């Protein structure tokens, strides 16, 4: 007994569902040897069987996922006494997948059963099947990634937080606490991974954004200060000069002399005046 959900290959770059279905196999039902161009994950709902890859046989039971990677030659077979029932999903991927999928042939993941079961609901849709499955695959990847984090993940999370909130008043101590890390350990780990302290990384990022705001978006130094987390122009100017050896105004005069003299504002007024004139 088998159910296949027909999909359209959308050729999405990150996660692209191409195959999905369910089957309750008869005893010793087999498939392969075969290869595919996509990742194929089978979640065993009940029963058991074997996966054979690279001349190695892997027993698989209920609550486990057996992993078939792109262009791997595999064979799988249902048990003669307790043939398996499984749900499968196939997809191409342009992102890094959870380490367990890249390292292991069989992954114990009974917690993922409800995600696989909900994938079958895509059959009820007409136009949104691929998007729906894409979301479910992301949900599956998140579940499989849980508990497999590394020290580098803390640093990447911290960098993302700093880069997304640089315009606010930030405390490195509070950031470490949000990550459930000791402040000293966090700072040491961050420096090992980036070559900078968290505070220096934040300052460098703020200065980079301030320069971009002033030169590309015509912000005044005062506006750039308030937009990059500094409470006033004085503290901003002091940090800017320490960073670049020149004041924000001097920086503008050197790179954008017309803007430093107020030309952009005058040009904006002239443009607005031209737009408002009768034809």
Coordinates of C-alpha atoms in Angstrom, one line a residue:
X1 CA 0.0 0.0 0.0
X2 CA 1.6 3.3 -1.1
X3 CA 0.7 7.0 -1.4
X4 CA 2.9 9.4 -3.4
X5 CA 2.4 13.1 -3.3
X6 CA 3.0 14.6 -6.7
X7 CA 5.3 17.7 -6.6
X8 CA 6.6 20.2 -9.1
X9 CA 10.4 20.8 -9.0
X10 CA 10.6 24.5 -8.3
X11 CA 14.4 24.5 -8.4
X12 CA 14.7 26.5 -5.2
X13 CA 18.3 27.0 -4.1
X14 CA 18.1 26.4 -0.4
X15 CA 15.5 23.7 0.3
X16 CA 13.7 22.2 -2.7
X17 CA 11.2 19.4 -2.2
X18 CA 11.0 16.9 -5.0
X19 CA 9.5 13.7 -3.5
X20 CA 7.2 12.7 -0.7
X21 CA 5.0 9.8 0.2
X22 CA 4.1 7.0 2.5
X23 CA 4.2 3.2 2.2
X24 CA 3.2 0.2 4.2
X25 CA 5.5 -2.5 2.8
X26 CA 4.9 -6.2 2.3
X27 CA 7.4 -8.6 3.8
X28 CA 10.8 -8.4 2.2
X29 CA 9.7 -5.6 -0.1
X30 CA 12.9 -4.0 -1.5
X31 CA 14.1 -1.1 -3.6
X32 CA 17.5 -0.8 -5.4
X33 CA 20.3 -0.8 -5.8
X34 CA 19.7 2.8 -7.0
X35 CA 21.0 6.3 -6.9
X36 CA 19.3 9.7 -6.8
X37 CA 20.3 13.3 -7.3
X38 CA 18.6 14.4 -4.1
X39 CA 18.6 13.7 -0.3
X40 CA 16.0 11.1 0.6
X41 CA 15.0 10.6 4.2
X42 CA 12.7 7.7 5.3
X43 CA 11.1 7.8 8.8
X44 CA 10.1 4.4 10.0
X45 CA 6.7 4.6 11.6
X46 CA 6.5 1.0 12.6
X47 CA 8.2 -2.3 11.8
X48 CA 11.8 -2.8 10.7
X49 CA 14.1 -3.4 7.8
X50 CA 17.7 -2.9 6.5
X51 CA 19.6 -0.3 4.6
X52 CA 22.6 -1.4 2.6
X53 CA 25.2 1.1 1.5
X54 CA 28.9 0.7 0.6
X55 CA 28.6 -3.0 1.3
X56 CA 27.6 -2.3 4.9
X57 CA 24.2 -3.4 6.2
X58 CA 22.4 -1.1 8.7
X59 CA 19.4 -2.4 10.7
X60 CA 16.6 0.1 11.0
X61 CA 13.6 0.1 13.4
X62 CA 10.6 2.2 14.2
X63 CA 11.4 5.8 15.3
X64 CA 14.6 6.0 13.2
X65 CA 15.4 7.8 9.9
X66 CA 17.5 6.1 7.3
X67 CA 19.5 8.6 5.3
X68 CA 20.2 8.3 1.5
X69 CA 22.5 11.1 0.3
X70 CA 22.7 12.4 -3.3
X71 CA 24.3 10.0 -5.8
X72 CA 24.9 7.2 -3.2
X73 CA 24.1 3.7 -4.3
X74 CA 21.8 2.1 -1.8
X75 CA 19.5 -0.8 -1.3
X76 CA 16.8 -1.2 1.3
X77 CA 14.5 -4.0 2.3
X78 CA 11.6 -4.6 4.7
X79 CA 11.9 -7.2 7.4
X80 CA 10.3 -10.6 6.6
X81 CA 8.5 -10.8 9.9
X82 CA 7.8 -7.2 10.8
X83 CA 7.9 -5.2 7.5
X84 CA 8.2 -1.5 7.9
X85 CA 5.8 1.3 7.3
X86 CA 7.6 4.6 6.5
X87 CA 7.1 8.2 5.4
X88 CA 9.7 9.6 3.0
X89 CA 10.7 13.1 1.8
X90 CA 13.2 13.9 -0.9
X91 CA 14.8 17.3 -1.5
X92 CA 17.8 19.1 -2.9
X93 CA 19.7 21.4 -0.6
X94 CA 21.9 24.4 -1.0
X95 CA 22.4 24.9 2.7
X96 CA 24.4 23.1 5.4
X97 CA 22.3 20.3 6.8
X98 CA 22.5 19.0 10.4
X99 CA 25.7 17.1 11.1
X100 CA 23.9 13.9 11.9
X101 CA 22.6 13.6 8.4
X102 CA 26.1 14.0 7.0
X103 CA 27.7 11.7 9.4
X104 CA 25.2 8.9 10.1
X105 CA 23.3 6.5 8.0
X106 CA 20.6 5.8 10.6
X107 CA 19.4 8.6 12.9
X108 CA 17.3 7.9 16.0
X109 CA 14.6 10.6 15.9
X110 CA 11.3 9.4 17.3
X111 CA 10.7 13.1 18.2
X112 CA 10.5 13.8 14.5
X113 CA 7.6 11.5 13.8
X114 CA 4.9 14.1 14.0
X115 CA 6.8 16.3 11.5
X116 CA 6.9 13.5 9.0
X117 CA 3.2 12.7 9.6
X118 CA 2.2 16.3 9.0
X119 CA 4.1 16.3 5.7
X120 CA 1.4 14.0 4.2
X121 CA -1.1 16.8 4.7
X122 CA 0.5 18.4 1.6
X123 CA -1.6 16.1 -0.5
X124 CA -4.7 18.2 0.5
X125 CA -3.2 21.3 -1.2
X126 CA -3.2 22.1 -4.9
X127 CA -0.9 25.1 -5.4
X128 CA 1.1 25.3 -2.1
X129 CA 2.5 21.7 -1.7
X130 CA 6.1 22.6 -2.3
X131 CA 6.1 25.6 0.0
X132 CA 4.3 23.6 2.7
X133 CA 6.9 20.8 2.5
X134 CA 9.7 23.3 2.4
X135 CA 8.5 24.6 5.8
X136 CA 8.2 21.1 7.2
X137 CA 11.8 20.2 6.0
X138 CA 13.1 23.4 7.7
X139 CA 11.2 22.3 10.9
X140 CA 12.8 18.9 10.6
X141 CA 16.3 20.3 10.2
X142 CA 15.8 22.5 13.3
X143 CA 14.7 19.5 15.3
X144 CA 17.6 17.4 14.1
X145 CA 20.1 20.3 14.9
X146 CA 18.8 20.6 18.5
X147 CA 21.5 19.7 20.9
X148 CA 24.3 19.6 18.3
X149 CA 25.5 23.1 18.7
X150 CA 29.2 24.0 19.1
X151 CA 31.2 26.8 20.7
X152 CA 31.3 28.5 17.3
X153 CA 27.5 28.7 17.3
X154 CA 27.6 30.9 20.3
X155 CA 30.0 33.3 18.6
X156 CA 27.9 33.4 15.4
X157 CA 24.7 34.0 17.4
X158 CA 26.5 36.8 19.3
X159 CA 27.7 38.4 16.0
X160 CA 24.2 38.2 14.5
X161 CA 22.8 39.8 17.7
X162 CA 25.3 42.7 17.6
X163 CA 24.9 43.3 13.9
X164 CA 21.1 43.4 14.2
X165 CA 21.0 45.6 17.3
X166 CA 24.0 47.9 16.9
X167 CA 21.7 51.0 16.9
X168 CA 20.6 50.2 20.5
X169 CA 22.4 50.6 23.8
X170 CA 24.1 47.2 24.3
X171 CA 25.7 45.5 27.2
X172 CA 28.3 42.7 26.6
X173 CA 27.5 41.4 30.1
X174 CA 23.8 41.1 29.3
X175 CA 24.6 39.5 25.9
X176 CA 26.7 36.8 27.6
X177 CA 23.9 36.2 30.1
X178 CA 21.4 35.9 27.2
X179 CA 23.6 33.1 25.8
X180 CA 23.9 31.5 29.3
X181 CA 27.7 32.1 29.3
X182 CA 30.1 33.5 31.8
X183 CA 31.2 37.0 30.7
X184 CA 34.9 36.2 30.9
X185 CA 34.5 32.8 29.1
X186 CA 32.3 34.5 26.4
X187 CA 34.8 37.2 25.8
X188 CA 37.7 34.7 25.5
X189 CA 35.7 32.5 23.2
X190 CA 34.7 35.4 21.0
X191 CA 38.3 36.7 20.7
X192 CA 39.5 33.2 19.8
X193 CA 37.0 33.0 16.9
X194 CA 37.1 36.6 15.6
X195 CA 40.4 38.0 16.8
X196 CA 38.5 40.8 18.6
X197 CA 36.7 41.4 21.9
X198 CA 32.9 41.6 21.7
X199 CA 33.1 45.3 22.5
X200 CA 35.7 46.0 19.8
X201 CA 33.7 44.0 17.3
X202 CA 30.6 46.1 18.1
X203 CA 32.6 49.4 17.9
X204 CA 34.1 48.4 14.5
X205 CA 30.6 47.5 13.2
X206 CA 29.1 50.7 14.4
X207 CA 31.8 52.8 12.8
X208 CA 31.4 50.9 9.5
X209 CA 27.7 51.5 9.5
X210 CA 28.2 55.2 10.5
X211 CA 30.5 55.7 7.5
X212 CA 28.0 54.0 5.2
X213 CA 25.1 56.2 6.5
X214 CA 27.1 59.4 6.0
X215 CA 28.6 58.7 2.6
X216 CA 25.9 56.6 1.0
X217 CA 22.7 57.9 2.6
X218 CA 23.7 61.5 3.3
X219 CA 23.2 61.4 7.1
X220 CA 24.8 64.2 9.1
X221 CA 27.3 63.1 11.8
X222 CA 24.7 63.8 14.5
X223 CA 22.1 61.6 12.7
X224 CA 24.7 58.9 12.2
X225 CA 25.6 59.0 15.9
X226 CA 22.0 58.5 17.0
X227 CA 21.5 55.7 14.4
X228 CA 24.5 53.7 15.5
X229 CA 23.9 53.5 19.3
X230 CA 25.7 56.6 20.5
X231 CA 23.7 58.9 22.8
X232 CA 25.3 62.2 21.5
X233 CA 27.6 63.6 18.9
X234 CA 30.4 64.1 21.4
X235 CA 30.9 60.4 22.4
X236 CA 30.4 59.5 18.7
X237 CA 33.0 61.9 17.5
X238 CA 35.5 60.8 20.2
X239 CA 35.1 57.2 19.2
X240 CA 35.2 58.0 15.5
X241 CA 38.4 60.0 15.8
X242 CA 40.0 57.2 17.9
X243 CA 39.0 54.7 15.2
X244 CA 40.0 56.7 12.1
X245 CA 42.3 59.5 13.4
X246 CA 39.9 62.1 12.0
X247 CA 36.6 63.7 13.0
X248 CA 33.3 62.7 11.4
X249 CA 33.2 66.1 9.8
X250 CA 36.7 65.9 8.5
X251 CA 35.9 62.4 7.1
X252 CA 33.0 63.8 5.2
X253 CA 35.1 66.8 3.9
X254 CA 37.7 64.4 2.6
X255 CA 35.4 61.8 1.0
X256 CA 32.3 63.9 0.2
X257 CA 33.2 67.6 0.1
X258 CA 29.9 68.6 -1.5
X259 CA 27.9 66.9 1.2
X260 CA 30.0 68.4 3.9
X261 CA 29.1 71.8 2.5
X262 CA 25.4 70.9 2.5
X263 CA 25.1 70.4 -1.2
X264 CA 22.9 67.3 -1.0
X265 CA 20.2 69.1 1.0
X266 CA 20.2 72.0 -1.5
X267 CA 20.1 69.5 -4.4
X268 CA 17.1 67.8 -2.7
X269 CA 15.3 71.1 -2.4
X270 CA 16.0 72.0 -6.1
X271 CA 14.7 68.5 -7.1
X272 CA 11.5 68.9 -5.1
X273 CA 11.0 72.4 -6.5
X274 CA 11.4 71.0 -10.0
X275 CA 8.8 68.3 -9.3
X276 CA 6.3 70.8 -8.0
X277 CA 6.5 73.2 -10.9
X278 CA 3.7 73.2 -13.4
X279 CA 4.6 71.5 -16.7

